[in-house]
Short mmCIF file of C-alpha atoms in Angstrom, two decimals:
data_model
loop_
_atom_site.label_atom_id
_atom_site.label_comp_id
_atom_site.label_asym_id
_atom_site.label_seq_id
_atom_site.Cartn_x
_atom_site.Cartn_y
_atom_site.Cartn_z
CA UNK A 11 56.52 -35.19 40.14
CA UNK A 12 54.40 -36.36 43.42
CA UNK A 13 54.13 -39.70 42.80
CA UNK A 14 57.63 -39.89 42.08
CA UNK A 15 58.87 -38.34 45.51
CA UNK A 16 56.25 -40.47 47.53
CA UNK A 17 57.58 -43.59 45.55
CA UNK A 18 61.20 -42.80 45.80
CA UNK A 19 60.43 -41.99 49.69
CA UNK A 20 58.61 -45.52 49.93
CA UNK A 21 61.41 -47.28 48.18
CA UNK A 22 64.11 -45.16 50.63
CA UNK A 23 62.52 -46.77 53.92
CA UNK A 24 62.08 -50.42 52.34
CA UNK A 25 65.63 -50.32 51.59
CA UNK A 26 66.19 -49.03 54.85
CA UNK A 27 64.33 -52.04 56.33
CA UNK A 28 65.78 -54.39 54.36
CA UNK A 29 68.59 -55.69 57.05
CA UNK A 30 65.36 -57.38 58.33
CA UNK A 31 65.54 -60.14 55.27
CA UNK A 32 61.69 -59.18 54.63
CA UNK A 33 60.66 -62.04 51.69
CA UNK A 34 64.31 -63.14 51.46
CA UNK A 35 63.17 -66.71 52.29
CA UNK A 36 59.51 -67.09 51.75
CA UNK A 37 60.21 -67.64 48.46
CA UNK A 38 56.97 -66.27 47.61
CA UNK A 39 54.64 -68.27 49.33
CA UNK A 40 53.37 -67.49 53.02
CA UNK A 41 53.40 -69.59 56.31
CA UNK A 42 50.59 -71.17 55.59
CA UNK A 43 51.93 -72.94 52.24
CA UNK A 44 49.85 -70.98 49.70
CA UNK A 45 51.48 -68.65 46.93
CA UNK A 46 51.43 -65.02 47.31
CA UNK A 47 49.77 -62.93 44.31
CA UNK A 48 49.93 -59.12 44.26
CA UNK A 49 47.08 -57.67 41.33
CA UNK A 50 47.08 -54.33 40.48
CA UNK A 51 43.43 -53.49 39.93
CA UNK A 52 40.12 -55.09 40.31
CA UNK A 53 39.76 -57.42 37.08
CA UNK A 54 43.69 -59.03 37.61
CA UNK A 55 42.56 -59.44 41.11
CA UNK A 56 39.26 -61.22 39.61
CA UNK A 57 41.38 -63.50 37.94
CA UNK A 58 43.67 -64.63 40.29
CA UNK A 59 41.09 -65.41 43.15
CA UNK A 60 39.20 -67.47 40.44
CA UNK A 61 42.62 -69.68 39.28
CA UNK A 62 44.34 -69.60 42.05
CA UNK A 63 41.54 -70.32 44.86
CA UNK A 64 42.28 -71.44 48.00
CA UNK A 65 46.08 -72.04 46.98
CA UNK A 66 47.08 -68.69 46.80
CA UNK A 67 46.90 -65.36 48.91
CA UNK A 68 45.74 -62.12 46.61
CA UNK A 69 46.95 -58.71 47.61
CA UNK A 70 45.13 -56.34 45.40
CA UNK A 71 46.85 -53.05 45.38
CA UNK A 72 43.57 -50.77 44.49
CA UNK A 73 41.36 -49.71 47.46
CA UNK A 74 37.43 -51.24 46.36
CA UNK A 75 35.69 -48.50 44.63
CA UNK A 76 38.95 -46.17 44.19
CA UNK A 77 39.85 -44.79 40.67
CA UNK A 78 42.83 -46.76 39.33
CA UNK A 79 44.36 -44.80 36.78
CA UNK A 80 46.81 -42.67 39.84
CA UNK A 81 46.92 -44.74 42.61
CA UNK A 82 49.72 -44.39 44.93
CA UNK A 83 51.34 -46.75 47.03
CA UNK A 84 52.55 -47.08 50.78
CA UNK A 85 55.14 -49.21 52.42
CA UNK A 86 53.19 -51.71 53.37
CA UNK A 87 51.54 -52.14 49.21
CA UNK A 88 55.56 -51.79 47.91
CA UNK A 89 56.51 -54.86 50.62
CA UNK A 90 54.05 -56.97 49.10
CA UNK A 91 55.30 -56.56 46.20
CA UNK A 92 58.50 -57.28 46.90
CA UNK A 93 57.46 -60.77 49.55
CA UNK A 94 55.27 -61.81 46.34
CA UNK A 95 55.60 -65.04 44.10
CA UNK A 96 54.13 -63.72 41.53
CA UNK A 97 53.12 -59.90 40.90
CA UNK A 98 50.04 -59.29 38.01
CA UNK A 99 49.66 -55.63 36.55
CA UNK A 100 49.11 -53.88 33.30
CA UNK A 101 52.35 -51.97 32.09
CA UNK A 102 51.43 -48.13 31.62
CA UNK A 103 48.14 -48.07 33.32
CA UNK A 104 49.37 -46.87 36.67
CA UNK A 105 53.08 -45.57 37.10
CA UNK A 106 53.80 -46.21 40.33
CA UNK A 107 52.70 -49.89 40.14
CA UNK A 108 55.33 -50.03 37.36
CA UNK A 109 58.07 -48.47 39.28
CA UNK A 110 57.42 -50.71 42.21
CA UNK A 111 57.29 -53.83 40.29
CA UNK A 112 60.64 -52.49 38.33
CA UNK A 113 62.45 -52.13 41.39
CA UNK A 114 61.26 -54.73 43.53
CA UNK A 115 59.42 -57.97 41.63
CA UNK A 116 60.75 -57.32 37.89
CA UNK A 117 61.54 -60.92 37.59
CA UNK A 118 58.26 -62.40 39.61
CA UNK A 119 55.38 -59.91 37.47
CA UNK A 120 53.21 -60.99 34.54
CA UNK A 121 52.47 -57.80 32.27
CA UNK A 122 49.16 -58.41 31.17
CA UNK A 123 49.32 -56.11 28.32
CA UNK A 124 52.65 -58.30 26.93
CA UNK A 125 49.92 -61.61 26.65
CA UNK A 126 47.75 -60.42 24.00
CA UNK A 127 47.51 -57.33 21.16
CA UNK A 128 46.30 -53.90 22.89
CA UNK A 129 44.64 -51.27 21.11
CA UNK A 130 45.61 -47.79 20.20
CA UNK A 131 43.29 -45.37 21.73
CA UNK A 132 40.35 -44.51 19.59
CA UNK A 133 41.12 -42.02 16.93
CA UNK A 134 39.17 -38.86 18.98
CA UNK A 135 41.30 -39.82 21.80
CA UNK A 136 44.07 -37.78 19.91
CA UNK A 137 42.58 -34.85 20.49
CA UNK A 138 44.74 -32.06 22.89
CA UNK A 139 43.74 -30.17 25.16
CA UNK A 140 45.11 -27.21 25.80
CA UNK A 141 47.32 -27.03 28.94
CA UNK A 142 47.22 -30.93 29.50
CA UNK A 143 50.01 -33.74 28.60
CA UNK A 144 49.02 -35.42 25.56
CA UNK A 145 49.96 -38.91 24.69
CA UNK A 146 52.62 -40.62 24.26
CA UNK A 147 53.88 -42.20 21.05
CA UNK A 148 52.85 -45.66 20.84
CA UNK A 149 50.44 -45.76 23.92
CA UNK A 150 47.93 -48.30 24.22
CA UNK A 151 44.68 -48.30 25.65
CA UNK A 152 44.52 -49.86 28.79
CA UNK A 153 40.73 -51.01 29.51
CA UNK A 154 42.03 -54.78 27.59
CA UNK A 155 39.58 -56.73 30.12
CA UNK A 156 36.11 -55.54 28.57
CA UNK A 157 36.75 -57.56 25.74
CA UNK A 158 35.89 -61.51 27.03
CA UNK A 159 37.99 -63.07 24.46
CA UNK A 160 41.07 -61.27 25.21
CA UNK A 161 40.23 -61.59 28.93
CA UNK A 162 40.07 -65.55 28.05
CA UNK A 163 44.32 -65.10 26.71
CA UNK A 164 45.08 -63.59 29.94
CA UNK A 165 43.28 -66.22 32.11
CA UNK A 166 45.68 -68.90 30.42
CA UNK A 167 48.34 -66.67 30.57
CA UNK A 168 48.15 -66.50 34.15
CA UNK A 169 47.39 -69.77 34.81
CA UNK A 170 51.09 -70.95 33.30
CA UNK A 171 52.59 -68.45 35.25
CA UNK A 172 51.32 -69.36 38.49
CA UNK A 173 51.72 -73.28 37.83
CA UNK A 174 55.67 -71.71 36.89
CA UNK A 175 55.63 -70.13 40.55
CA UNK A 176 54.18 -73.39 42.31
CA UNK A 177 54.40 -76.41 40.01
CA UNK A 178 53.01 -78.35 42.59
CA UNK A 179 49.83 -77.09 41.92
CA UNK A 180 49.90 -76.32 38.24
CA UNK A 181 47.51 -78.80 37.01
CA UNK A 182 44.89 -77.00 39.57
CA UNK A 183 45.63 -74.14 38.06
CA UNK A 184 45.40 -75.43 34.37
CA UNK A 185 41.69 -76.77 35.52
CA UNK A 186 40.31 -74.11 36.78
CA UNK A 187 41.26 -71.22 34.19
CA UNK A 188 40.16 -73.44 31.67
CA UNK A 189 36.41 -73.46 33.24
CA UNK A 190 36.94 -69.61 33.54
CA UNK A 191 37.94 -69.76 30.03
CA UNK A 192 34.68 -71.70 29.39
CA UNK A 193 32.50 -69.35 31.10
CA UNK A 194 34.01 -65.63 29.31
CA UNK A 195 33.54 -67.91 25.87
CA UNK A 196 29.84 -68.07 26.70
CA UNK A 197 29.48 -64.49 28.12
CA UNK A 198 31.46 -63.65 24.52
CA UNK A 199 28.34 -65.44 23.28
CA UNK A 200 25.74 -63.64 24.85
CA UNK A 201 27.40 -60.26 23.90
CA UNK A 202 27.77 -61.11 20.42
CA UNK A 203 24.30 -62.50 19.88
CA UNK A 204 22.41 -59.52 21.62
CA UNK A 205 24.53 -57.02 19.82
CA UNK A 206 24.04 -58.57 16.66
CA UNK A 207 21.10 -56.64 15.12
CA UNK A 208 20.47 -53.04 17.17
CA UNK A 209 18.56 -49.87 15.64
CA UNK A 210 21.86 -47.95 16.75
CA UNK A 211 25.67 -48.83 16.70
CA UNK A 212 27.27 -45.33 18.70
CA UNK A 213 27.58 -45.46 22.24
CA UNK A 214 28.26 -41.81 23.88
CA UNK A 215 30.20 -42.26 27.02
CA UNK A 216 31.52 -39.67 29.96
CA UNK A 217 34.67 -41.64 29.77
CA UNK A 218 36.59 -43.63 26.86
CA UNK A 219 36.88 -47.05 28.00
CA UNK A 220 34.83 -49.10 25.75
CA UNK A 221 37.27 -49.64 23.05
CA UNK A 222 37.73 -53.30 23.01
CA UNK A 223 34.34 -53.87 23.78
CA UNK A 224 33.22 -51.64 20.94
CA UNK A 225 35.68 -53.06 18.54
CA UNK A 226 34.21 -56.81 19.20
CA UNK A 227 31.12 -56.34 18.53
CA UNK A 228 30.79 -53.96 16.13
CA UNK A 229 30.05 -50.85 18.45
CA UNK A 230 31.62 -47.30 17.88
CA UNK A 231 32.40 -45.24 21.07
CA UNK A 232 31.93 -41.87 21.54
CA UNK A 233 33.92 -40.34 24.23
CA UNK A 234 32.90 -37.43 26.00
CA UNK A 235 36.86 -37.54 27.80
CA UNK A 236 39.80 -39.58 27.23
CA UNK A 237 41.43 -42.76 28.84
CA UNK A 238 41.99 -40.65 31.62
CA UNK A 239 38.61 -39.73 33.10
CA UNK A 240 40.01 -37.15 35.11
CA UNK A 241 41.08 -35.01 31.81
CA UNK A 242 38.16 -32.61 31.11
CA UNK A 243 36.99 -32.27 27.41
CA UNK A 244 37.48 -28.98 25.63
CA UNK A 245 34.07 -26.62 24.99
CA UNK A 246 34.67 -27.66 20.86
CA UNK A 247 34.85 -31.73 22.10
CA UNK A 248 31.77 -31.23 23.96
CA UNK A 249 29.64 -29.67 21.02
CA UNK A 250 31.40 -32.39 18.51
CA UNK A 251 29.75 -35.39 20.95
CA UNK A 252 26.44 -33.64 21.04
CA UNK A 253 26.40 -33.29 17.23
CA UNK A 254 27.35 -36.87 16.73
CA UNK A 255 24.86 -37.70 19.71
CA UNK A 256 21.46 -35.74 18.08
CA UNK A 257 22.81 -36.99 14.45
CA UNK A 258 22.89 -40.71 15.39
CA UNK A 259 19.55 -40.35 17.65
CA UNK A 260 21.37 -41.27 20.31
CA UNK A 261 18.77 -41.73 23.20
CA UNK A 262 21.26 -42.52 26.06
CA UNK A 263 24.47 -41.15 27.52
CA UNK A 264 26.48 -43.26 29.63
CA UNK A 265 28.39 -42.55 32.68
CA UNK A 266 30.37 -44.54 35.17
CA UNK A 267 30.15 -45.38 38.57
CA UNK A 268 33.77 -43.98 39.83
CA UNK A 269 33.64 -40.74 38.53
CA UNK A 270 31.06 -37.66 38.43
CA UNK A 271 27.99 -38.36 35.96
CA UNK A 272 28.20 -34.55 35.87
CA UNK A 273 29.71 -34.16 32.18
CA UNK A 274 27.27 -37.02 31.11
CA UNK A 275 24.37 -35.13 32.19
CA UNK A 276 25.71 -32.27 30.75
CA UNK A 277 25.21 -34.08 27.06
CA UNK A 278 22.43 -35.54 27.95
CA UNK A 279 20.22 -32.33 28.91
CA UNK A 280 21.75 -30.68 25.33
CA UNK A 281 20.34 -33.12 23.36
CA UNK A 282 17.07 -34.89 25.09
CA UNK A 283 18.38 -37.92 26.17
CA UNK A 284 18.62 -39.78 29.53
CA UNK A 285 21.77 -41.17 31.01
CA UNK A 286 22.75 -44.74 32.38
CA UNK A 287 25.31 -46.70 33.99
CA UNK A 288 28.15 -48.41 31.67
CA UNK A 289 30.44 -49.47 34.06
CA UNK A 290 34.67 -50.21 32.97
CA UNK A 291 34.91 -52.99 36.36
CA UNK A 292 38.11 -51.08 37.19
CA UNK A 293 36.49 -51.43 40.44
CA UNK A 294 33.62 -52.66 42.04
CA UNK A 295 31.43 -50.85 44.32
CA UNK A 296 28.17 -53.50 45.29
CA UNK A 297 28.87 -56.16 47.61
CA UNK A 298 28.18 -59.13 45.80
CA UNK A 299 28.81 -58.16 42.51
CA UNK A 300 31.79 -60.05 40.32
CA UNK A 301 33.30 -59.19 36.53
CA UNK A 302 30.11 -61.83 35.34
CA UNK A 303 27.57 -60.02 37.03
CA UNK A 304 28.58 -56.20 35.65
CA UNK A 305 29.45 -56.92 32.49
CA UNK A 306 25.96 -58.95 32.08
CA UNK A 307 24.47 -55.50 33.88
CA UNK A 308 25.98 -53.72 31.04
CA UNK A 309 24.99 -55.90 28.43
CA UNK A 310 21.64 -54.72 29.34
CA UNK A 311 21.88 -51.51 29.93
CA UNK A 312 23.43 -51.53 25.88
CA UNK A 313 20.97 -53.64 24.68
CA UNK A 314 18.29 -51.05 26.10
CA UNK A 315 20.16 -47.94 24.60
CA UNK A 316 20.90 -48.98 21.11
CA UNK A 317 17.55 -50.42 20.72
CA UNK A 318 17.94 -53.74 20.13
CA UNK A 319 16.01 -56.71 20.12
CA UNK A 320 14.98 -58.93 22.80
#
């Protein structure tokens, strides 16, 4: 496969480096004193700049506004990893993080996935396409940080782990995750009470991500594609979501802001309804923007499709 050669090529010229004693005696932490984090994707990275502040250093291995699911990593991304103190990723959401973490930090990486119970993709993610891998047994769904309550677990989580890595400083570190804590128990709050009492419950999106938000309050997703939103839905999937779509009255089809709103639209047109943004936060894209302020945009942008009160 490609992203095995480029990762077994990356791993070839670290190794090849490695007379150099690169991270050998950092121990994890920098010149300056503060700990070194590596995050996989946007919403670990969120997490670790909030906890960790100004005592640690955050690497985040996803480019802003690149899709996550197949990212690839250089030389450079695999030698963080290995200099790290601590490494923070979600197991089986992107392979070559894995590898890279298995060869180089396996004993310095907090699975995110192993801190609290994922969910089994939804059950029209089983559909196969034709011509296209299909799943493998026992795989979870991935998109664990739209649900606030489970986000909370992994805020603790990583708080212990980085007071482990730099007990110095784990009381800090106990503080401030328990004010994040705080805060995703209040935006749990909000989401709960909006979503209480809607004219609608199904929410059609281009991409199936909204699982765990879905399942917490009540919600059932309709996926247009998989967990993968590069996988492209079969001519019989697409005429399924527009039959659940004009039977349920849905009035708005939801697309995200990484991939093309093209398949979206495509629903949309077939059954007289407009599209919006529902964004996953695998990445952000506005300058300015944090997890808080999307997921509040999407609360809204919900709250407006499904019709519910104010």
């Amino acid at each position: 496969m490609p992203r095995r050669r480029l990762l077994a090529a990356t791993a070839a010229v670290l190794l090849a480096a490695a007379g150099a004693g690169c991270g050998d005696e950092s121990g994890g932490f920098g010149a300056d004193g503060r700990l070194a984090v590596v995050t996989a994707f946007y919403p670990l990275e969120f997490l670790a700049r909030r906890i960790g502040a100004d005592a640690v250093t955050v690497t985040e291995l996803t480019k802003p506004g690149s899709e996550p699911h197949d990212v690839e990593l250089n030389p450079r991304q695999v030698a963080a990893i290995s200099d790290a103190g601590l490494v923070v990723h979600l197991a089986g959401f992107q392979p070559a993080v894995d590898e890279a973490v298995a060869q180089e930090a396996a004993d310095r990486a907090l699975d995110v996935g192993s801190v609290v119970p994922l969910l089994s993709p939804a059950a029209d993610e089983h559909e196969h396409v034709p011509g296209e891998p299909e799943h493998a047994e026992g795989a979870k769904d991935p998109h664990v940080w739209l649900d606030p309550v489970r986000f909370a677990t992994i805020a603790d989580k990583l708080a212990e782990r980085l007071g482990q890595a730099d007990p110095a400083r784990a009381a800090q570190y106990t503080a401030r995750a328990a004010t994040l804590h705080g805060e995703l128990d209040k935006l749990n709050a909000e989401y709960a009470a909006a979503l209480r009492t809607c004219a609608r419950r199904e929410i059609v999106t281009s991409h199936t991500a909204f699982h765990y938000l879905a399942d917490r309050y009540g919600l059932t997703e309709v996926g247009i594609t998989g967990i993968s939103p590069e996988s492209e839905p079969s001519p019989q999937r697409l005429a399924r979501v527009a039959e659940q779509a004009r039977s349920t009255g849905t009035t708005t089809i939801f697309f995200e802001t990484l991939v093309s709103p093209k398949v979206a639209e495509t629903i949309a047109r077939e059954v007289g309804a407009r599209t919006a943004v529902l964004d996953p936060i695998e990445g952000i894209t506005e300058a300015g923007s944090d997890y808080f302020t999307v997921m509040r945009a999407n609360l809204s942008a919900l709250t407006a499709a499904l019709g519910c009160p104010s």
